[in-house]
Coordinates of C-alpha atoms in Angstrom, one line a residue:
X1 CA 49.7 -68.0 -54.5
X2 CA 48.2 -66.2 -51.6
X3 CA 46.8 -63.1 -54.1
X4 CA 45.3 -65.8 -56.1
X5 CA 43.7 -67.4 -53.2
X6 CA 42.4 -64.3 -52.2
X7 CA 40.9 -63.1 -56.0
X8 CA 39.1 -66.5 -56.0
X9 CA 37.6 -66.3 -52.7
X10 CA 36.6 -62.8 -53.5
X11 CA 35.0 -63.7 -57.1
X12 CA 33.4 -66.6 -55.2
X13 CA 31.5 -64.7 -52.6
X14 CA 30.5 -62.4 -54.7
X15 CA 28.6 -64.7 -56.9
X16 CA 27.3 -66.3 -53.4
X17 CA 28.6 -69.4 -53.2
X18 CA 31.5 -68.9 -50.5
X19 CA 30.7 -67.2 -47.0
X20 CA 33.3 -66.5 -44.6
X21 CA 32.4 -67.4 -40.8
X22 CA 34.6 -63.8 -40.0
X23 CA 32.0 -61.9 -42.6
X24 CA 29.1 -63.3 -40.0
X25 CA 27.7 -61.0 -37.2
X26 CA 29.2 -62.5 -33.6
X27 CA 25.4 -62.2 -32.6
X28 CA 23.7 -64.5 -35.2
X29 CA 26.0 -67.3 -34.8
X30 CA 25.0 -70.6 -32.2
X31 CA 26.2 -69.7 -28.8
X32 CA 27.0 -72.4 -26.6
X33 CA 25.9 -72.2 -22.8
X34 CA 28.8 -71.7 -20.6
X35 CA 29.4 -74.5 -17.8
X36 CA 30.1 -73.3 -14.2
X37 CA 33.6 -73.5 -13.6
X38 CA 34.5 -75.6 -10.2
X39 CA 37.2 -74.7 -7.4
X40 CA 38.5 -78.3 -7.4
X41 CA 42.1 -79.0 -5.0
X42 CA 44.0 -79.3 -7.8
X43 CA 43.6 -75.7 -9.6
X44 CA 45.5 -72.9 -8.0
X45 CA 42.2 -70.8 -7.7
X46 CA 41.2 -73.3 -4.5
X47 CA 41.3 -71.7 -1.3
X48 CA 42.6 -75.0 -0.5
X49 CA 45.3 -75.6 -2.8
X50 CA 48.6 -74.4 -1.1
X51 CA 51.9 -75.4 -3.3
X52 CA 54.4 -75.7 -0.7
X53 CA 52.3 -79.0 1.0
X54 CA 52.6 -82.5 -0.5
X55 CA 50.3 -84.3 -2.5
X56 CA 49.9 -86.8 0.2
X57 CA 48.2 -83.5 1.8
X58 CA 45.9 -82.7 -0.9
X59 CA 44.5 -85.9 -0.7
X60 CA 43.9 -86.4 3.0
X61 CA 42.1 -83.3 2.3
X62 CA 40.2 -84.3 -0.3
X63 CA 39.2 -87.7 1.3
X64 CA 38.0 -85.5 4.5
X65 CA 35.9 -83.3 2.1
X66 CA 34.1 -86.2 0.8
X67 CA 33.5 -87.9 4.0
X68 CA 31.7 -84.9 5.1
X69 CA 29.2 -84.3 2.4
X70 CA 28.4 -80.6 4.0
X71 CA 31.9 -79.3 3.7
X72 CA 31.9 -80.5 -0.5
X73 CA 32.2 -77.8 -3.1
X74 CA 28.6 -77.1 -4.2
X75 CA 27.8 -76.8 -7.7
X76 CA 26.5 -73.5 -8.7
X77 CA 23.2 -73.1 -9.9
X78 CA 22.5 -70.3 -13.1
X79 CA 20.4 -67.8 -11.4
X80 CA 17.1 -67.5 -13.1
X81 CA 16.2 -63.5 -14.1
X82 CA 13.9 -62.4 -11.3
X83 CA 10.1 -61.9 -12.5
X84 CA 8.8 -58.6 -10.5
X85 CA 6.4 -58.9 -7.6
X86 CA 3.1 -59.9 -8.5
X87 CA 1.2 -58.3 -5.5
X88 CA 2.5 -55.4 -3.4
X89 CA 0.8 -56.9 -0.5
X90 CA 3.7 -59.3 0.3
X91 CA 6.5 -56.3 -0.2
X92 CA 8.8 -56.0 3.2
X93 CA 8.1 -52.7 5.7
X94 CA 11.2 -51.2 2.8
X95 CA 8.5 -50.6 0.3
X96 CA 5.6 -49.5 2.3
X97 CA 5.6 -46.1 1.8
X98 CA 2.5 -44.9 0.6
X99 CA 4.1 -42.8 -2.8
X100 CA 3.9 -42.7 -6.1
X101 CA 6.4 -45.6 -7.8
X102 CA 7.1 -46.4 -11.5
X103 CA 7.1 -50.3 -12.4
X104 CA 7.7 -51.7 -15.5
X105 CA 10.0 -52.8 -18.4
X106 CA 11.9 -51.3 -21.2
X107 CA 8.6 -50.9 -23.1
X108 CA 7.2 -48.5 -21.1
X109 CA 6.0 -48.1 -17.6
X110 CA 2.7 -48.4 -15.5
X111 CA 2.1 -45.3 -13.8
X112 CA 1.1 -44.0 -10.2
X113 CA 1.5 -47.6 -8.7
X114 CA 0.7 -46.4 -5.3
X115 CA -2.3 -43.7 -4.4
X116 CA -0.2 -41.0 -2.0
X117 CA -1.4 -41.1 1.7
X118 CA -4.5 -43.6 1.0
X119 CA -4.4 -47.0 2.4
X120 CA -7.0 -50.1 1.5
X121 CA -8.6 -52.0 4.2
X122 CA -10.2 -55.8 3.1
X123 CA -11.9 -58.1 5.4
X124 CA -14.5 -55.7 7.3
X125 CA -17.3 -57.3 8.7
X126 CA -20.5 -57.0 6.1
X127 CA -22.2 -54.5 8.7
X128 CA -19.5 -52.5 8.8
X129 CA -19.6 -48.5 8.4
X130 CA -17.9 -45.1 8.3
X131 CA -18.2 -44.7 12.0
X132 CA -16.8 -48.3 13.0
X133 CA -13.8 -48.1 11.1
X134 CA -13.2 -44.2 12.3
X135 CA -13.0 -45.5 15.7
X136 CA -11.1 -49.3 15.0
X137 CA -8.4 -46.4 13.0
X138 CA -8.7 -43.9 16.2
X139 CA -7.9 -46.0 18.8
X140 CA -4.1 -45.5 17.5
X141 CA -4.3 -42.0 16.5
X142 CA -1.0 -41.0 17.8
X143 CA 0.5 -43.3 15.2
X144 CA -1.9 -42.9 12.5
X145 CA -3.0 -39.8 12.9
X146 CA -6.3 -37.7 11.5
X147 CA -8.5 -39.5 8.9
X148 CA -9.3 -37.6 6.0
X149 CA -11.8 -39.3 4.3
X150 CA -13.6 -43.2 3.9
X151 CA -14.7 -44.4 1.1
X152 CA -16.4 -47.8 1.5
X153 CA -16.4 -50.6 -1.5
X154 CA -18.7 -53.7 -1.9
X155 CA -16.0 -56.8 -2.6
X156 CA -16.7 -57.1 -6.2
X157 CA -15.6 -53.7 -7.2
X158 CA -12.3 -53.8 -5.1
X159 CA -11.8 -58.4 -5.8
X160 CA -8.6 -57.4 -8.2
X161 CA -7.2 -56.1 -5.1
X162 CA -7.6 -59.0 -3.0
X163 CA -5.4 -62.0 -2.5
X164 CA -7.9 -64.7 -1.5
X165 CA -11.2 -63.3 -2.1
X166 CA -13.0 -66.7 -1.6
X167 CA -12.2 -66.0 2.4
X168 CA -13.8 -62.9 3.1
X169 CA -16.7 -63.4 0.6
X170 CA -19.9 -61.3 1.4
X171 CA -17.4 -58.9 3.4
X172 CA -16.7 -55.3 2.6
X173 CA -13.8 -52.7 1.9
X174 CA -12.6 -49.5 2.3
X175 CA -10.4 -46.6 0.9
X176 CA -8.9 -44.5 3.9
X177 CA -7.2 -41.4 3.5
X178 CA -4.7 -40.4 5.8
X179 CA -2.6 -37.3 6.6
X180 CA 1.0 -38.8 5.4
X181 CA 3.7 -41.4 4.2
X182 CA 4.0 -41.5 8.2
X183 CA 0.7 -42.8 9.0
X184 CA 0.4 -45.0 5.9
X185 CA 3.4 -46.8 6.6
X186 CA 2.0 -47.1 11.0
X187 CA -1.6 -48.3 10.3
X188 CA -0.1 -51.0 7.9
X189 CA 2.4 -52.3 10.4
X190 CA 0.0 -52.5 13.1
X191 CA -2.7 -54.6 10.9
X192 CA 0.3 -56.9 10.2
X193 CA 0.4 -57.5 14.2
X194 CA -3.4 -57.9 14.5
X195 CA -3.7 -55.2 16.4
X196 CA -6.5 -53.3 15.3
X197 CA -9.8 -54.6 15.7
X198 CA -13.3 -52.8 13.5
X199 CA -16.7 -54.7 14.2
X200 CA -15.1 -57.7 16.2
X201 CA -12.5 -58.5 13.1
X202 CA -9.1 -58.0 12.8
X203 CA -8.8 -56.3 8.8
X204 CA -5.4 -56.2 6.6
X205 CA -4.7 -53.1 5.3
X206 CA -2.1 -52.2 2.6
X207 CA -1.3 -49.2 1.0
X208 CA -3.8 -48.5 -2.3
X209 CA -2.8 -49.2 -5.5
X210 CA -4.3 -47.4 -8.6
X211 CA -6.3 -48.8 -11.1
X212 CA -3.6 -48.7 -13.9
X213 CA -1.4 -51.0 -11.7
X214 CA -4.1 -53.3 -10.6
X215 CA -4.2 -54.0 -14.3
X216 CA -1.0 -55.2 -14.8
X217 CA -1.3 -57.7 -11.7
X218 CA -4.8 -58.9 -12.7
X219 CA -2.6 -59.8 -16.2
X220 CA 0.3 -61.3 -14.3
X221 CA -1.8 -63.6 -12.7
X222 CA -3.9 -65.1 -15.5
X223 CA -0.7 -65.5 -17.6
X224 CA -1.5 -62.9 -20.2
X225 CA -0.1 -60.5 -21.8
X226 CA 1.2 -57.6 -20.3
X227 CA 0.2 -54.3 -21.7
X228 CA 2.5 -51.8 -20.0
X229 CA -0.1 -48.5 -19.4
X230 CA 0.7 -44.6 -20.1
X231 CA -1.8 -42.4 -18.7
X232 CA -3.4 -40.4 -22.0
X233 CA -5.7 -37.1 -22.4
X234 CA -8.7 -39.1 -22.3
X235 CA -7.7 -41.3 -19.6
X236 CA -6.4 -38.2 -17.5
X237 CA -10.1 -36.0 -18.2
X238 CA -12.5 -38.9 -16.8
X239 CA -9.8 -39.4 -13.8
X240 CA -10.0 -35.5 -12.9
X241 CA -14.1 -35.9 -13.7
X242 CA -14.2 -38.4 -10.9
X243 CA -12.5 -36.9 -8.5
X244 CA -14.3 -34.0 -8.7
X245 CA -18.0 -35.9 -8.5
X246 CA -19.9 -36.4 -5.7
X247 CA -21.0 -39.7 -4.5
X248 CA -24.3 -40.2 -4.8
X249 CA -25.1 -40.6 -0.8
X250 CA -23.7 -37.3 -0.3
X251 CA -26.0 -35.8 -2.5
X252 CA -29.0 -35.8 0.3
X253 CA -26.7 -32.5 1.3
X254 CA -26.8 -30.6 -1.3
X255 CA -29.7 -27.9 -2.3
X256 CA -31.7 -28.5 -5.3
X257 CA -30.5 -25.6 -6.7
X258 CA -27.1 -27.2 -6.3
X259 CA -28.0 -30.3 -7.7
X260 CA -29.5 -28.6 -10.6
X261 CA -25.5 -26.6 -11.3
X262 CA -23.6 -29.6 -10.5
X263 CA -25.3 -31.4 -13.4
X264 CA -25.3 -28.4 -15.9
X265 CA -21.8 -27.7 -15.3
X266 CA -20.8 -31.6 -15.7
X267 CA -22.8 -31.9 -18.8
X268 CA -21.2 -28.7 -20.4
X269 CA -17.3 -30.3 -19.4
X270 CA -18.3 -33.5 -21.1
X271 CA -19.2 -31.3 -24.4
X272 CA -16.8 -29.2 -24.7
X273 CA -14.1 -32.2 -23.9
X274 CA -15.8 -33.5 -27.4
X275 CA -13.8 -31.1 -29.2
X276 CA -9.9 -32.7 -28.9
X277 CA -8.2 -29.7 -28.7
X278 CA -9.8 -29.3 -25.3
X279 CA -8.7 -31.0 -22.2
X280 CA -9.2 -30.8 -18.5
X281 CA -6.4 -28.6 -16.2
X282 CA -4.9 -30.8 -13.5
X283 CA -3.5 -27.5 -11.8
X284 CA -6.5 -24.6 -12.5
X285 CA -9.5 -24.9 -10.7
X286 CA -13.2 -23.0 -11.2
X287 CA -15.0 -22.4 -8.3
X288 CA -18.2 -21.7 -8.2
X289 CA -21.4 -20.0 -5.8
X290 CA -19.0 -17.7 -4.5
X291 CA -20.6 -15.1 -2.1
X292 CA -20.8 -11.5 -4.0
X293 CA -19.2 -9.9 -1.6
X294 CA -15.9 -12.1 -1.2
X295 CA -12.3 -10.1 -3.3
X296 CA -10.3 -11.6 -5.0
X297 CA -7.3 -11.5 -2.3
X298 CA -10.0 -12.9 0.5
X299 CA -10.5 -15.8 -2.3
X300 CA -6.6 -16.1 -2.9
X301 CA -6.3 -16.6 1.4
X302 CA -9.3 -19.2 1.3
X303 CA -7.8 -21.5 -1.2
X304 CA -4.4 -21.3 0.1
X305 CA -6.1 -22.1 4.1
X306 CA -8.0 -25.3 2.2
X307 CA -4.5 -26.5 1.3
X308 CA -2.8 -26.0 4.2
X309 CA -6.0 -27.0 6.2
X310 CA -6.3 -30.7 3.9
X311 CA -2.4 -31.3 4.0
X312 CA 0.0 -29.1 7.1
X313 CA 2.7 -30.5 5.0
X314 CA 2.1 -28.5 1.9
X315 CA 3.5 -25.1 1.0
X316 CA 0.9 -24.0 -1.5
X317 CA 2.2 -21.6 -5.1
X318 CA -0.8 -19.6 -6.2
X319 CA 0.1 -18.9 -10.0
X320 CA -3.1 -16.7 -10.5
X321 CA -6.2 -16.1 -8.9
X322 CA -9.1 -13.7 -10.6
X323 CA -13.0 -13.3 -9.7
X324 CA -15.2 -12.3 -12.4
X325 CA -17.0 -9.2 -12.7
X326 CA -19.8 -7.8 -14.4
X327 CA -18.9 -4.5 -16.0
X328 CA -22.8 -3.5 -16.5
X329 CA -23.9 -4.2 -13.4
X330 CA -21.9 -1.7 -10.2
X331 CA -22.2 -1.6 -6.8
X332 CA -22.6 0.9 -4.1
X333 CA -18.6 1.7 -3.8
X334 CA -18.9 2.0 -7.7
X335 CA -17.2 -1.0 -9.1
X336 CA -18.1 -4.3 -11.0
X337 CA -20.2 -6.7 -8.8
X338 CA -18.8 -10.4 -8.9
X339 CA -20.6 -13.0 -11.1
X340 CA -19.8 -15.6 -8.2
X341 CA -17.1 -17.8 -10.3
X342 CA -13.6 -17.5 -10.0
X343 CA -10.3 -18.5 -11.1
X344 CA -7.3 -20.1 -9.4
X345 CA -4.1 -21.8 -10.3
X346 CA -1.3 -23.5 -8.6
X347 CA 1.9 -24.5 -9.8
X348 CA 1.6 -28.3 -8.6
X349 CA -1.5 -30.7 -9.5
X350 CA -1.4 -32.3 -5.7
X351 CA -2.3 -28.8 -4.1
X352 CA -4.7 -28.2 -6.7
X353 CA -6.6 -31.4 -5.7
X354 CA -6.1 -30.8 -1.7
X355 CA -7.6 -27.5 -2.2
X356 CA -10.8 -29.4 -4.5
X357 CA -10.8 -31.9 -1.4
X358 CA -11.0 -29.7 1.0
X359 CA -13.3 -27.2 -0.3
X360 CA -16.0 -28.9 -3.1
X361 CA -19.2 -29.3 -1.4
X362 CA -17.9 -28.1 2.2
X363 CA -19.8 -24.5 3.5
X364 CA -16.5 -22.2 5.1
X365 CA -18.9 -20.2 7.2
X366 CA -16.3 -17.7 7.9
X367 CA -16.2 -17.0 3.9
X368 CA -19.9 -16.2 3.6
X369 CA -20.9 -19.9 2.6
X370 CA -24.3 -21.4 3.4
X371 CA -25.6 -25.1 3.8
X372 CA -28.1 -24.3 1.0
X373 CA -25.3 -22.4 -1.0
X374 CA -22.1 -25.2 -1.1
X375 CA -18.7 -24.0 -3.0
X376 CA -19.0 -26.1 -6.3
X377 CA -15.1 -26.6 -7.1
X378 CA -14.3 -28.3 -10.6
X379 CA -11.1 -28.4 -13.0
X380 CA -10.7 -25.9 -15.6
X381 CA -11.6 -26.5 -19.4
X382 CA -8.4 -25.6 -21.4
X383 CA -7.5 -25.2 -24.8
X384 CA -5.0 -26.4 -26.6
X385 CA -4.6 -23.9 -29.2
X386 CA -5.0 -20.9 -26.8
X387 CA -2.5 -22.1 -24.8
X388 CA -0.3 -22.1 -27.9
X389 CA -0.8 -19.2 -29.1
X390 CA -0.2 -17.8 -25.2
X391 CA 3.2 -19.1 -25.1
X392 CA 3.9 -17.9 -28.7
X393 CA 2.9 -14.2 -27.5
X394 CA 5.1 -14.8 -24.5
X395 CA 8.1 -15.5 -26.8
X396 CA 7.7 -13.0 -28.9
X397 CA 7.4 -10.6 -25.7
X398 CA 10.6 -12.0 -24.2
X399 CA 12.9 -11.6 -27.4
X400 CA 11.9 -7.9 -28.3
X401 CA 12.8 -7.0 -24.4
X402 CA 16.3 -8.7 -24.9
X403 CA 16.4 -6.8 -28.2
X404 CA 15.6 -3.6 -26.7
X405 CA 18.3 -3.8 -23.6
X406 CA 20.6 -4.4 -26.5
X407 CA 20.3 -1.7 -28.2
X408 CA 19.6 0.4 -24.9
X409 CA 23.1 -0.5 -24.3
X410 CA 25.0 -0.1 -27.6
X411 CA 23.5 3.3 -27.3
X412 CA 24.8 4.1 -24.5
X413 CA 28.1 3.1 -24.3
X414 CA 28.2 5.7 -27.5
X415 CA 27.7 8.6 -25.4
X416 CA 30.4 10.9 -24.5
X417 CA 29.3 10.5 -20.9
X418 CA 28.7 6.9 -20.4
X419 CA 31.0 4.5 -18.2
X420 CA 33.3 3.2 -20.7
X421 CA 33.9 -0.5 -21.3
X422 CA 37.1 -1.8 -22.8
X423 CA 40.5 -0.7 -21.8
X424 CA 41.3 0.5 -25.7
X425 CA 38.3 3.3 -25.3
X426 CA 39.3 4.2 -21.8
X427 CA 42.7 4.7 -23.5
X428 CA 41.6 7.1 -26.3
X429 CA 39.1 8.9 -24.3
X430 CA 40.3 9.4 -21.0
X431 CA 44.3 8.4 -20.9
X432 CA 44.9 10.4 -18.2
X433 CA 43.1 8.5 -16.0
X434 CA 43.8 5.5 -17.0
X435 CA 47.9 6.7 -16.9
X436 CA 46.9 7.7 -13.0
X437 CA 45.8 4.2 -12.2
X438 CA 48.5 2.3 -13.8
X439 CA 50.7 4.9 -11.8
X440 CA 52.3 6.1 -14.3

């Protein structure tokens, strides 16, 4: 009976008509929601349930618990899943630190969600400038320390950033680079206990964010969708293109002739970044209006004292550092005069931008720069398929040297005189010796 049972059940659900509930996936089926269990007196799991006491006991307890309405068993509530912060503004003094975190879900990530060693300072007073807020930051420079650089914002470029813009509307903002974590973390605590003070007004600062996070708040907010960001080429070009532009009011510095190569050389990056096999270098850097007579170890020293100079923290690499020559044209010792322009590269992107900070646009006088003849400092135009075919060589380079030392010592080991490896040759060859050390 039971085989004919199971044939018909199997000729059934074959044609369709018979589904088994153990053939269903565990997933698809309707899952109930599980109630909260509660610790009453009577099951053993009670803290207060003790066997060896009467029931007379358990009651009196009982009663007493529900006299006092504090001392009840409380129901527990299903925790919710906990939505991530929308602002970093209202993190604890924990996650004010200044560096680079990752946020995000299992669909990706939003990158660089804090700007390292920069801090953002809202509520300034409409009249406010570079000077004021220099001297409202100095006034506690043993915490915060030196101020690299300001850059001031009108309210509607920075409003994403703000929490109640309607407050502090007609006021101004500003970007302030600092020298570390340290200092990021000490002018932030100090605004929270209103103690400094720029134009008669007490500002909040909070570390920066970067635009890409900004984004995904600005969407949390109005309740949309969330488009989790991952920095591209394109994206990564026209970030390295503005950090290596000057602001327009510091262009009253600059020579005309300056002027005149800053824009040539920008327009020619934009060009050649047409192509798609070309892209910018976050760690090689072109520097330009080099004096003739600087080497190429003087220029090696000067980028590495930019770094140093820009962040004491930093231990710059120097990967490779060349000045170019012109072999038609020679100087009085004989040898190629420099075409001005040279070539450096360092192993990590963040001393490749201290040494831009420090050095684009800034006369070294020690160097042999001049006010009308500024170092022009840019990232390096790189392509893809030279790169390629670079690494390729490098293989190729790599895997006949191993084959070489192979054979080098196959040939070796041949020769009558070689050391001999293996104690089977050392027996044939030399078994005296070998009888000697066994002490035979």
């Amino acid at each position: 009976e039971k085989r004919l049972k199971r044939k018909t059940e199997e000729q059934l659900q074959r044609k369709g008509k018979v589904i088994r509930l153990e053939t269903i996936p565990q997933r698809l089926l309707p899952q109930t929601p599980k109630k909260p269990k509660l610790n009453t007196p009577e099951s053993p799991k009670s803290p207060r349930f003790n066997p060896t006491k009467s029931p007379e006991s358990h009651q009196l307890n009982s009663s007493k618990s529900n006299l006092n309405p504090s001392k009840s068993p409380k129901i527990p509530e299903p925790k919710s899943p906990k939505s991530p912060k929308s602002h970093p503004d209202r993190d604890k003094d924990s996650n004010v630190d200044g560096s680079d975190k990752m946020a995000g879900g299992s669909g990706g990530h939003v990158a660089f969600q804090f700007v390292p060693c920069c801090v953002f300072v809202r509520g300034l007073p409409s009249y406010a400038n570079e000077k004021m807020i220099r001297e409202g930051l100095s006034a506690y420079g043993k915490h915060i320390g030196r101020i690299r650089k300001i850059l001031i914002t009108r309210l509607s470029k920075s409003r994403m950033v703000t929490n109640t813009p309607e407050d502090i509307e007609g006021g101004l903002s500003a970007f302030v680079y600092l020298d570390d974590k340290v200092s990021v973390q000490a002018a932030v605590r100090l605004s929270r206990r209103k103690k400094i003070v720029i134009g008669g007004s007490q500002p909040a600062i909070f570390p920066a964010i970067s635009k890409d996070f900004m984004r995904f708040i600005n969407a949390k907010r109005e309740g949309g969708k969330i488009d989790y960001i991952r920095e591209t080429l394109p994206m990564r070009n026209n970030r390295l293109i503005r950090e290596m532009t000057i602001p327009p009011d510091r262009e009253r510095l600059m020579s005309t002739s300056d002027q005149i190569k800053r824009k040539h050389s920008l327009d020619s990056i934009r060009l050649a970044l047409l192509d798609k096999s070309k892209h910018l270098s976050d760690c090689r850097l072109v520097v330009r209006n080099i004096p003739r007579s600087l080497a190429t170890k003087e220029f090696k020293k000067m980028c590495r004292d930019a770094c140093i100079l820009w962040s004491e923290h930093s231990n710059p690499r120097i990967l490779h550092a060349k000045i170019l020559t012109d072999k038609k044209r020679v100087d009085s010792k004989g040898q190629a005069r420099s075409r001005g322009v040279g070539f450096i590269q360092f192993d990590a992107y963040q001393d490749a931008v201290n040494c831009l900070r420090c050095l684009n646009n800034h006369p070294n006088p020690g160097y042999g720069f001049t006010s009308r003849a500024r170092p022009i400092v840019e990232f390096a135009v790189e392509d893809g398929r030279v790169i390629a075919t670079r690494g390729r060589k490098i293989y190729e380079k790599r895997k006949m040297k191993i084959m070489l030392e192979e054979k080098d010592m196959k040939y070796k080991n041949t020769l009558s005189g070689a050391p001999l490896s293996g104690v089977f040759d050392r027996a044939v060859r030399e078994p005296e010796k070998l009888f000697e050390e066994m002490g035979i």
